[in-house]
Amino acid sequence: MVEAFKVTGGKEIKGVLEVEGSKNAALPIMIATLIEKGTYILKNVPNLMDIRTLVKLLESLGLIIEKLDNNTYKIENKGLTNLVAGYELVKKMRASFLVMGPMLAHCKKAKVSLPGGCAIGARPVDLHLKGFEALGTKITIDHGYVEAETDELIGGKIVLDFPSVGATENIVMAAVKAKGITVLENAAREPEIVDLCNFLNEMGAKITGVGTGTLTIEGVERLYPCEHTIISDRIVAGTFIIAAIIFDGKIKVKGVEREHLEAFLMKLEEMGVRYEIENKELRIISKLSDLQGIKITTMPHPGFPTDLQSPIMTLMCLAKGSSEIKETIFENRFMHVPELNRMGAKIDINGNIATIKGIENFSSAEVMASDLRAGASLILAALKAEGESIVNRIYHVDRGYENLELKLKNIGADIERIKTEV
């Protein structure tokens, strides 16, 4: 038996949705505590399945982790007792592979299982490994594990073929204790990377160019533990903003960082959305009926985020005319399209381009979440549709949205967790 959401749509929904801490910032920052001994306090950590999975992995490597309250963790590093990140834990989440950089920084060796994760694309780890090799690490791959070992990490120049978020994070975490200077070109620029670099700098690292495509890391002998508050989750914020638009501005969204969502907000404006942001609270002042179709191409940050492609597709279905989405990041990221079409959407796919024709409203149906953001897009559609929908495989959604059904229930949504066979 697995869990599903039973959603009875078409209800009056109004109130405030509060954005939690960023999963994609919290994961690498928690992992970065492997680099140096000491006691760390991390605040605004979201209460998610992925975080709980990571805690088990970090504990298996020797960290002592205590949850002080719902969103605050105390992490104690007294030295690593195990240098093997096993398949059982790593297969559950791709971000687990990020332990390699910090383990190399701390112990000069690591053995990490090749990762698992979402089914939305191949995302190989070769960029990570090329970066480690450029820092003087010997890499061998055997029996599904990557083994890395070095006598000493030495700074060097690394140019990424693609601005990979994971590779950027992993290489930076190794380079902070490398001898000399590392220059990382074509680095990813996501806000979550900025948060990680800020955390490392608070620990005493010397990283410059933060937020740009070129990071310069001057290696230091040691770092010092610190206290840090995780940034809010821009993808959750974007999802909630779309919910607010679908329900004609009756929902306000609290915890919106405008500078993290520039490309997304510009595209909403192009559709005809009008909004105000005051003290990080966003209010929609336009109507759903004002919206027109537009074209979007997903791009690495600061372009339109691929993680908001599925949720904005749900919104495009309800806009006048036709819209188009070109997906350039992940090759399998249209797996939710057949499910939206089951709910009455009119979406055609040709290669990496989806064409969406506007409809009056969704119709209720039983559907299945293929990945985390696909699940969010289907829940948005189910909330708008008249009648009862079932969204299966919501374990994907639990990986990225904290207490989603509770937050939605609190503002009037008819949504409950049920057990199903699917």
Short mmCIF file of C-alpha atoms in Angstrom, two decimals:
data_model
loop_
_atom_site.label_atom_id
_atom_site.label_comp_id
_atom_site.label_asym_id
_atom_site.label_seq_id
_atom_site.Cartn_x
_atom_site.Cartn_y
_atom_site.Cartn_z
CA MET A 1 0.00 0.00 0.00
CA VAL A 2 1.18 3.51 -0.80
CA GLU A 3 -0.24 6.90 0.06
CA ALA A 4 -2.28 9.15 -2.21
CA PHE A 5 -4.13 12.45 -1.88
CA LYS A 6 -7.90 12.49 -2.29
CA VAL A 7 -8.75 16.02 -3.41
CA THR A 8 -12.28 17.38 -3.77
CA GLY A 9 -11.76 20.44 -5.93
CA GLY A 10 -13.72 23.57 -6.70
CA LYS A 11 -13.82 24.65 -3.04
CA GLU A 12 -13.38 28.20 -1.72
CA ILE A 13 -9.70 28.51 -0.79
CA LYS A 14 -8.37 31.61 0.96
CA GLY A 15 -5.72 32.48 3.51
CA VAL A 16 -1.94 32.58 3.87
CA LEU A 17 0.54 29.94 2.68
CA GLU A 18 3.92 30.19 4.37
CA VAL A 19 7.06 29.13 2.48
CA GLU A 20 9.42 26.80 4.34
CA GLY A 21 13.21 26.65 4.23
CA SER A 22 14.84 25.53 1.00
CA LYS A 23 15.40 21.78 0.65
CA ASN A 24 18.01 22.32 -2.07
CA ALA A 25 19.95 24.73 0.17
CA ALA A 26 19.56 22.71 3.38
CA LEU A 27 20.87 19.43 1.93
CA PRO A 28 24.34 20.66 0.80
CA ILE A 29 24.73 22.87 3.88
CA MET A 30 24.01 19.93 6.21
CA ILE A 31 26.47 17.85 4.16
CA ALA A 32 29.11 20.62 4.45
CA THR A 33 29.28 20.00 8.21
CA LEU A 34 31.34 16.89 7.29
CA ILE A 35 34.26 19.17 6.33
CA GLU A 36 35.32 20.24 9.82
CA LYS A 37 34.95 19.04 13.39
CA GLY A 38 32.76 21.02 15.77
CA THR A 39 29.13 21.76 16.62
CA TYR A 40 26.81 23.43 14.11
CA ILE A 41 23.32 24.91 14.54
CA LEU A 42 21.19 25.04 11.37
CA LYS A 43 17.85 26.89 11.42
CA ASN A 44 14.89 26.97 9.00
CA VAL A 45 15.60 23.40 7.82
CA PRO A 46 12.41 22.06 6.17
CA ASN A 47 10.74 19.03 7.74
CA LEU A 48 10.97 16.68 4.74
CA MET A 49 11.61 13.05 3.83
CA ASP A 50 14.85 13.98 2.00
CA ILE A 51 16.19 15.71 5.12
CA ARG A 52 15.40 12.63 7.24
CA THR A 53 17.13 10.40 4.67
CA LEU A 54 20.21 12.65 4.76
CA VAL A 55 20.30 12.63 8.56
CA LYS A 56 20.55 8.80 8.46
CA LEU A 57 23.38 9.00 5.90
CA LEU A 58 25.33 11.62 7.90
CA GLU A 59 24.85 9.60 11.10
CA SER A 60 26.18 6.51 9.29
CA LEU A 61 29.37 8.49 8.57
CA GLY A 62 29.80 9.42 12.25
CA LEU A 63 27.96 12.73 12.80
CA ILE A 64 25.77 13.16 15.89
CA ILE A 65 22.53 14.92 14.93
CA GLU A 66 19.83 16.24 17.23
CA LYS A 67 16.61 17.92 16.18
CA LEU A 68 16.14 20.86 18.57
CA ASP A 69 12.71 21.85 17.24
CA ASN A 70 10.68 21.31 14.06
CA ASN A 71 13.13 23.25 11.88
CA THR A 72 16.39 23.50 13.88
CA TYR A 73 19.18 20.93 13.91
CA LYS A 74 22.28 20.60 16.07
CA ILE A 75 25.00 18.72 14.17
CA GLU A 76 28.11 17.54 15.97
CA ASN A 77 31.16 16.42 14.01
CA LYS A 78 33.65 14.65 16.29
CA GLY A 79 35.46 13.11 13.31
CA LEU A 80 34.20 10.67 10.68
CA THR A 81 33.98 7.05 11.82
CA ASN A 82 33.10 5.61 8.38
CA LEU A 83 34.25 6.68 4.91
CA VAL A 84 31.76 4.61 2.89
CA ALA A 85 28.39 6.13 1.88
CA GLY A 86 26.40 2.97 1.15
CA TYR A 87 23.97 2.20 -1.65
CA GLU A 88 20.96 1.65 0.65
CA LEU A 89 20.92 5.33 1.67
CA VAL A 90 22.48 7.00 -1.39
CA LYS A 91 20.06 5.33 -3.85
CA LYS A 92 17.13 7.16 -2.24
CA MET A 93 18.41 10.64 -3.11
CA ARG A 94 20.85 12.06 -5.63
CA ALA A 95 22.02 14.83 -3.28
CA SER A 96 23.71 12.11 -1.18
CA PHE A 97 26.56 12.05 -3.71
CA LEU A 98 27.56 15.50 -2.39
CA VAL A 99 29.21 13.85 0.63
CA MET A 100 32.26 13.06 -1.54
CA GLY A 101 33.68 16.62 -1.67
CA PRO A 102 33.47 17.24 2.11
CA MET A 103 34.87 13.75 2.89
CA LEU A 104 37.85 14.46 0.62
CA ALA A 105 38.33 17.83 2.35
CA HIS A 106 38.18 16.21 5.80
CA CYS A 107 39.86 12.82 5.29
CA LYS A 108 41.40 12.88 1.79
CA LYS A 109 39.44 9.75 0.85
CA ALA A 110 35.86 8.63 0.29
CA LYS A 111 33.84 5.76 -1.15
CA VAL A 112 30.36 6.70 -2.32
CA SER A 113 27.69 4.66 -4.07
CA LEU A 114 26.52 5.92 -7.46
CA PRO A 115 23.23 7.76 -6.78
CA GLY A 116 19.55 7.15 -7.46
CA GLY A 117 16.83 9.82 -7.22
CA CYS A 118 14.04 11.13 -9.48
CA ALA A 119 13.28 9.50 -12.83
CA ILE A 120 13.47 12.78 -14.76
CA GLY A 121 16.85 12.38 -16.40
CA ALA A 122 20.25 10.73 -16.44
CA ARG A 123 22.26 13.48 -14.65
CA PRO A 124 25.56 11.57 -14.50
CA VAL A 125 28.21 12.46 -11.93
CA ASP A 126 31.07 12.75 -14.42
CA LEU A 127 31.33 16.56 -13.94
CA HIS A 128 31.85 16.03 -10.19
CA LEU A 129 34.58 13.46 -10.84
CA LYS A 130 36.43 15.58 -13.42
CA GLY A 131 36.49 18.39 -10.86
CA PHE A 132 37.94 16.14 -8.15
CA GLU A 133 40.57 14.82 -10.59
CA ALA A 134 41.56 18.41 -11.40
CA LEU A 135 42.16 18.90 -7.65
CA GLY A 136 44.59 15.95 -7.60
CA THR A 137 42.26 13.11 -6.65
CA LYS A 138 42.59 9.57 -7.98
CA ILE A 139 39.16 8.18 -8.94
CA THR A 140 38.20 4.53 -9.47
CA ILE A 141 34.71 3.19 -10.18
CA ASP A 142 34.03 -0.40 -9.20
CA HIS A 143 30.94 -2.48 -8.30
CA GLY A 144 28.65 0.59 -8.37
CA TYR A 145 30.87 2.65 -6.06
CA VAL A 146 33.13 5.64 -6.72
CA GLU A 147 36.36 5.56 -4.73
CA ALA A 148 38.33 8.79 -4.39
CA GLU A 149 41.69 9.24 -2.70
CA THR A 150 44.36 11.93 -2.59
CA ASP A 151 47.58 12.68 -0.72
CA GLU A 152 46.70 16.35 -0.87
CA LEU A 153 44.01 18.42 -2.57
CA ILE A 154 45.71 21.01 -4.80
CA GLY A 155 43.85 24.03 -6.20
CA GLY A 156 43.51 24.32 -9.97
CA LYS A 157 41.40 25.72 -12.78
CA ILE A 158 38.20 23.81 -13.52
CA VAL A 159 35.78 24.61 -16.36
CA LEU A 160 32.43 22.83 -16.14
CA ASP A 161 30.91 21.65 -19.46
CA PHE A 162 27.51 22.61 -18.03
CA PRO A 163 26.66 24.76 -14.97
CA SER A 164 25.69 21.74 -12.88
CA VAL A 165 24.39 22.61 -9.42
CA GLY A 166 25.58 19.38 -7.79
CA ALA A 167 29.03 19.47 -9.39
CA THR A 168 29.50 23.13 -8.39
CA GLU A 169 28.56 22.36 -4.76
CA ASN A 170 30.68 19.21 -4.53
CA ILE A 171 33.80 20.81 -6.05
CA VAL A 172 33.50 23.96 -3.88
CA MET A 173 33.20 21.84 -0.71
CA ALA A 174 36.39 19.96 -1.63
CA ALA A 175 38.28 23.07 -2.75
CA VAL A 176 37.80 25.09 0.48
CA LYS A 177 40.63 23.08 2.10
CA ALA A 178 42.75 22.49 -1.02
CA LYS A 179 46.26 23.96 -1.13
CA GLY A 180 46.37 27.13 -3.22
CA ILE A 181 43.64 28.70 -5.34
CA THR A 182 40.86 26.97 -7.27
CA VAL A 183 39.04 28.84 -10.06
CA LEU A 184 35.74 27.24 -11.03
CA GLU A 185 34.43 28.52 -14.38
CA ASN A 186 30.86 28.06 -15.67
CA ALA A 187 29.77 27.46 -12.08
CA ALA A 188 26.05 27.21 -11.36
CA ARG A 189 24.59 30.43 -9.93
CA GLU A 190 21.45 29.25 -8.13
CA PRO A 191 20.47 30.98 -4.84
CA GLU A 192 21.05 27.64 -3.08
CA ILE A 193 24.72 27.73 -4.15
CA VAL A 194 24.99 31.31 -2.88
CA ASP A 195 23.60 30.10 0.47
CA LEU A 196 26.14 27.24 0.62
CA CYS A 197 29.05 29.59 -0.21
CA ASN A 198 27.84 32.09 2.40
CA PHE A 199 27.72 29.27 4.98
CA LEU A 200 31.26 28.14 4.08
CA ASN A 201 32.51 31.73 4.25
CA GLU A 202 30.89 32.07 7.70
CA MET A 203 33.00 28.99 8.63
CA GLY A 204 36.14 30.84 7.50
CA ALA A 205 36.40 29.75 3.85
CA LYS A 206 37.64 32.28 1.29
CA ILE A 207 35.23 32.12 -1.65
CA THR A 208 34.79 35.12 -3.93
CA GLY A 209 32.60 35.66 -6.99
CA VAL A 210 29.62 34.20 -5.10
CA GLY A 211 26.49 34.41 -7.27
CA THR A 212 28.48 34.68 -10.52
CA GLY A 213 29.62 32.06 -13.03
CA THR A 214 33.23 32.22 -11.80
CA LEU A 215 34.02 31.15 -8.24
CA THR A 216 37.50 31.68 -6.82
CA ILE A 217 38.29 29.56 -3.78
CA GLU A 218 41.43 30.22 -1.77
CA GLY A 219 42.11 27.09 0.27
CA VAL A 220 42.44 27.42 4.04
CA GLU A 221 44.01 25.04 6.61
CA ARG A 222 40.93 24.79 8.75
CA LEU A 223 37.35 25.99 9.12
CA TYR A 224 35.26 26.72 12.21
CA PRO A 225 31.70 25.55 12.97
CA CYS A 226 28.94 28.18 12.96
CA GLU A 227 25.23 28.86 13.19
CA HIS A 228 23.29 29.47 9.96
CA THR A 229 19.69 30.10 8.83
CA ILE A 230 18.67 28.41 5.54
CA ILE A 231 17.07 30.59 2.83
CA SER A 232 13.39 30.10 1.96
CA ASP A 233 12.43 27.67 -0.80
CA ARG A 234 11.92 29.52 -4.09
CA ILE A 235 10.31 26.48 -5.78
CA VAL A 236 7.73 26.10 -3.00
CA ALA A 237 7.18 29.88 -3.21
CA GLY A 238 6.61 29.61 -6.98
CA THR A 239 4.16 26.72 -6.52
CA PHE A 240 2.20 28.66 -3.88
CA ILE A 241 2.17 31.79 -6.07
CA ILE A 242 0.63 29.72 -8.89
CA ALA A 243 -2.02 28.47 -6.42
CA ALA A 244 -2.74 32.11 -5.50
CA ILE A 245 -3.21 33.03 -9.18
CA ILE A 246 -5.48 30.02 -9.86
CA PHE A 247 -7.69 31.10 -6.95
CA ASP A 248 -7.90 34.78 -8.00
CA GLY A 249 -5.60 36.17 -5.33
CA LYS A 250 -7.51 34.81 -2.34
CA ILE A 251 -4.26 33.18 -1.18
CA LYS A 252 -1.34 35.28 0.07
CA VAL A 253 2.17 33.83 0.03
CA LYS A 254 4.52 34.60 2.91
CA GLY A 255 8.31 34.21 2.67
CA VAL A 256 8.89 35.24 -0.96
CA GLU A 257 12.42 36.36 -1.92
CA ARG A 258 11.84 38.39 -5.10
CA GLU A 259 15.49 38.24 -6.25
CA HIS A 260 15.37 34.40 -6.22
CA LEU A 261 12.37 34.36 -8.57
CA GLU A 262 13.06 37.12 -11.11
CA ALA A 263 12.71 35.01 -14.30
CA PHE A 264 9.56 33.31 -12.98
CA LEU A 265 7.92 36.59 -11.93
CA MET A 266 8.76 38.20 -15.29
CA LYS A 267 7.00 35.34 -17.10
CA LEU A 268 3.96 35.72 -14.85
CA GLU A 269 3.86 39.43 -15.70
CA GLU A 270 4.03 38.53 -19.39
CA MET A 271 0.95 36.28 -18.87
CA GLY A 272 -0.92 39.24 -17.38
CA VAL A 273 -0.42 38.54 -13.66
CA ARG A 274 -0.28 41.62 -11.45
CA TYR A 275 1.04 41.34 -7.89
CA GLU A 276 2.47 43.25 -4.93
CA ILE A 277 5.24 42.16 -2.56
CA GLU A 278 5.55 43.78 0.84
CA ASN A 279 7.75 42.42 3.66
CA LYS A 280 8.25 39.21 1.65
CA GLU A 281 4.47 38.66 1.42
CA LEU A 282 3.10 38.40 -2.11
CA ARG A 283 -0.47 39.30 -3.01
CA ILE A 284 -2.05 38.72 -6.44
CA ILE A 285 -4.20 41.63 -7.67
CA SER A 286 -5.23 40.23 -11.07
CA LYS A 287 -7.83 37.61 -12.02
CA LEU A 288 -7.21 34.18 -13.55
CA SER A 289 -9.42 35.26 -16.50
CA ASP A 290 -6.86 38.02 -17.33
CA LEU A 291 -4.17 35.49 -18.28
CA GLN A 292 -2.81 34.95 -21.81
CA GLY A 293 -0.63 32.12 -23.09
CA ILE A 294 3.14 32.68 -23.39
CA LYS A 295 6.34 30.84 -24.33
CA ILE A 296 8.90 29.63 -21.78
CA THR A 297 12.30 27.97 -22.14
CA THR A 298 13.81 26.39 -19.02
CA MET A 299 17.40 27.44 -18.40
CA PRO A 300 20.04 27.25 -15.66
CA HIS A 301 19.73 30.10 -13.15
CA PRO A 302 19.12 33.03 -13.62
CA GLY A 303 16.86 31.64 -16.39
CA PHE A 304 13.43 30.08 -15.86
CA PRO A 305 13.81 27.19 -13.36
CA THR A 306 13.06 23.68 -14.62
CA ASP A 307 11.60 22.87 -11.20
CA LEU A 308 8.74 25.34 -11.87
CA GLN A 309 8.04 24.01 -15.36
CA SER A 310 5.43 21.44 -14.21
CA PRO A 311 3.53 23.81 -11.88
CA ILE A 312 3.41 26.66 -14.44
CA MET A 313 2.12 24.21 -17.07
CA THR A 314 -0.98 23.73 -14.87
CA LEU A 315 -1.45 27.51 -14.88
CA MET A 316 -0.93 27.70 -18.67
CA CYS A 317 -3.76 25.19 -19.14
CA LEU A 318 -6.12 27.79 -17.62
CA ALA A 319 -4.80 30.78 -19.65
CA LYS A 320 -6.41 32.05 -22.87
CA GLY A 321 -4.92 30.95 -26.18
CA SER A 322 -1.94 28.67 -26.45
CA SER A 323 1.37 28.42 -24.57
CA GLU A 324 4.64 26.67 -25.22
CA ILE A 325 7.30 25.21 -22.92
CA LYS A 326 10.73 24.19 -24.17
CA GLU A 327 12.52 21.96 -21.63
CA THR A 328 16.31 22.18 -21.99
CA ILE A 329 17.49 20.75 -18.66
CA PHE A 330 15.94 17.28 -18.22
CA GLU A 331 15.05 14.89 -21.00
CA ASN A 332 12.13 13.18 -19.20
CA ARG A 333 10.45 16.16 -17.61
CA PHE A 334 7.11 15.91 -19.44
CA MET A 335 6.03 12.69 -17.71
CA HIS A 336 3.16 14.56 -16.02
CA VAL A 337 1.62 15.64 -19.36
CA PRO A 338 -0.45 12.46 -19.95
CA GLU A 339 -1.76 12.83 -16.39
CA LEU A 340 -2.81 16.48 -16.92
CA ASN A 341 -4.43 15.40 -20.20
CA ARG A 342 -6.43 12.82 -18.20
CA MET A 343 -7.79 15.83 -16.30
CA GLY A 344 -8.95 17.51 -19.50
CA ALA A 345 -5.82 19.47 -20.45
CA LYS A 346 -4.94 19.85 -24.13
CA ILE A 347 -1.18 19.41 -24.26
CA ASP A 348 0.84 18.06 -27.18
CA ILE A 349 4.49 17.04 -26.93
CA ASN A 350 6.97 17.18 -29.77
CA GLY A 351 10.45 16.23 -28.52
CA ASN A 352 11.39 18.71 -25.79
CA ILE A 353 8.56 21.15 -26.60
CA ALA A 354 5.08 21.05 -25.05
CA THR A 355 2.25 23.04 -26.64
CA ILE A 356 -0.62 23.86 -24.27
CA LYS A 357 -4.07 25.02 -25.44
CA GLY A 358 -6.15 26.86 -22.87
CA ILE A 359 -9.21 25.15 -21.32
CA GLU A 360 -12.06 26.43 -19.12
CA ASN A 361 -11.23 24.15 -16.20
CA PHE A 362 -9.80 20.75 -15.34
CA SER A 363 -12.03 17.72 -14.78
CA SER A 364 -11.45 15.45 -11.79
CA ALA A 365 -9.65 12.15 -12.40
CA GLU A 366 -7.32 9.59 -10.87
CA VAL A 367 -3.70 10.45 -11.75
CA MET A 368 -0.17 9.55 -10.74
CA ALA A 369 2.79 11.75 -9.72
CA SER A 370 5.89 10.73 -11.73
CA ASP A 371 8.22 13.04 -9.81
CA LEU A 372 8.23 15.72 -7.13
CA ARG A 373 7.21 18.79 -9.17
CA ALA A 374 4.83 16.77 -11.37
CA GLY A 375 3.01 15.89 -8.15
CA ALA A 376 2.64 19.57 -7.28
CA SER A 377 1.25 20.38 -10.75
CA LEU A 378 -1.39 17.62 -10.44
CA ILE A 379 -2.43 18.74 -6.95
CA LEU A 380 -2.92 22.31 -8.26
CA ALA A 381 -5.10 20.95 -11.09
CA ALA A 382 -7.08 18.75 -8.68
CA LEU A 383 -7.78 21.71 -6.35
CA LYS A 384 -9.25 23.66 -9.28
CA ALA A 385 -11.24 20.80 -10.86
CA GLU A 386 -14.84 20.17 -9.78
CA GLY A 387 -15.30 16.83 -8.04
CA GLU A 388 -13.01 14.21 -6.56
CA SER A 389 -9.50 13.47 -7.85
CA ILE A 390 -6.96 10.97 -6.56
CA VAL A 391 -3.25 11.84 -6.89
CA ASN A 392 -1.21 8.66 -6.47
CA ARG A 393 2.45 8.18 -5.47
CA ILE A 394 2.63 11.28 -3.30
CA TYR A 395 5.85 10.06 -1.66
CA HIS A 396 7.45 12.17 -4.41
CA VAL A 397 5.63 15.27 -3.13
CA ASP A 398 6.66 14.54 0.47
CA ARG A 399 10.28 14.83 -0.66
CA GLY A 400 9.91 18.55 -1.45
CA TYR A 401 6.88 20.14 0.25
CA GLU A 402 6.60 20.37 4.04
CA ASN A 403 3.16 19.35 5.42
CA LEU A 404 1.52 20.30 2.12
CA GLU A 405 -1.92 18.85 2.83
CA LEU A 406 -2.01 20.48 6.28
CA LYS A 407 -1.11 23.90 4.83
CA LEU A 408 -3.78 23.50 2.12
CA LYS A 409 -6.41 22.25 4.59
CA ASN A 410 -5.77 25.30 6.79
CA ILE A 411 -6.87 27.59 3.95
CA GLY A 412 -10.00 25.62 3.05
CA ALA A 413 -8.84 22.90 0.64
CA ASP A 414 -10.59 19.53 0.81
CA ILE A 415 -7.54 17.25 0.71
CA GLU A 416 -6.78 14.09 2.65
CA ARG A 417 -4.13 11.38 2.70
CA ILE A 418 -5.41 7.91 1.85
CA LYS A 419 -3.89 4.45 1.22
CA THR A 420 -4.06 2.99 -2.30
CA GLU A 421 -2.71 0.02 -4.22
CA VAL A 422 -1.11 2.12 -6.99
#
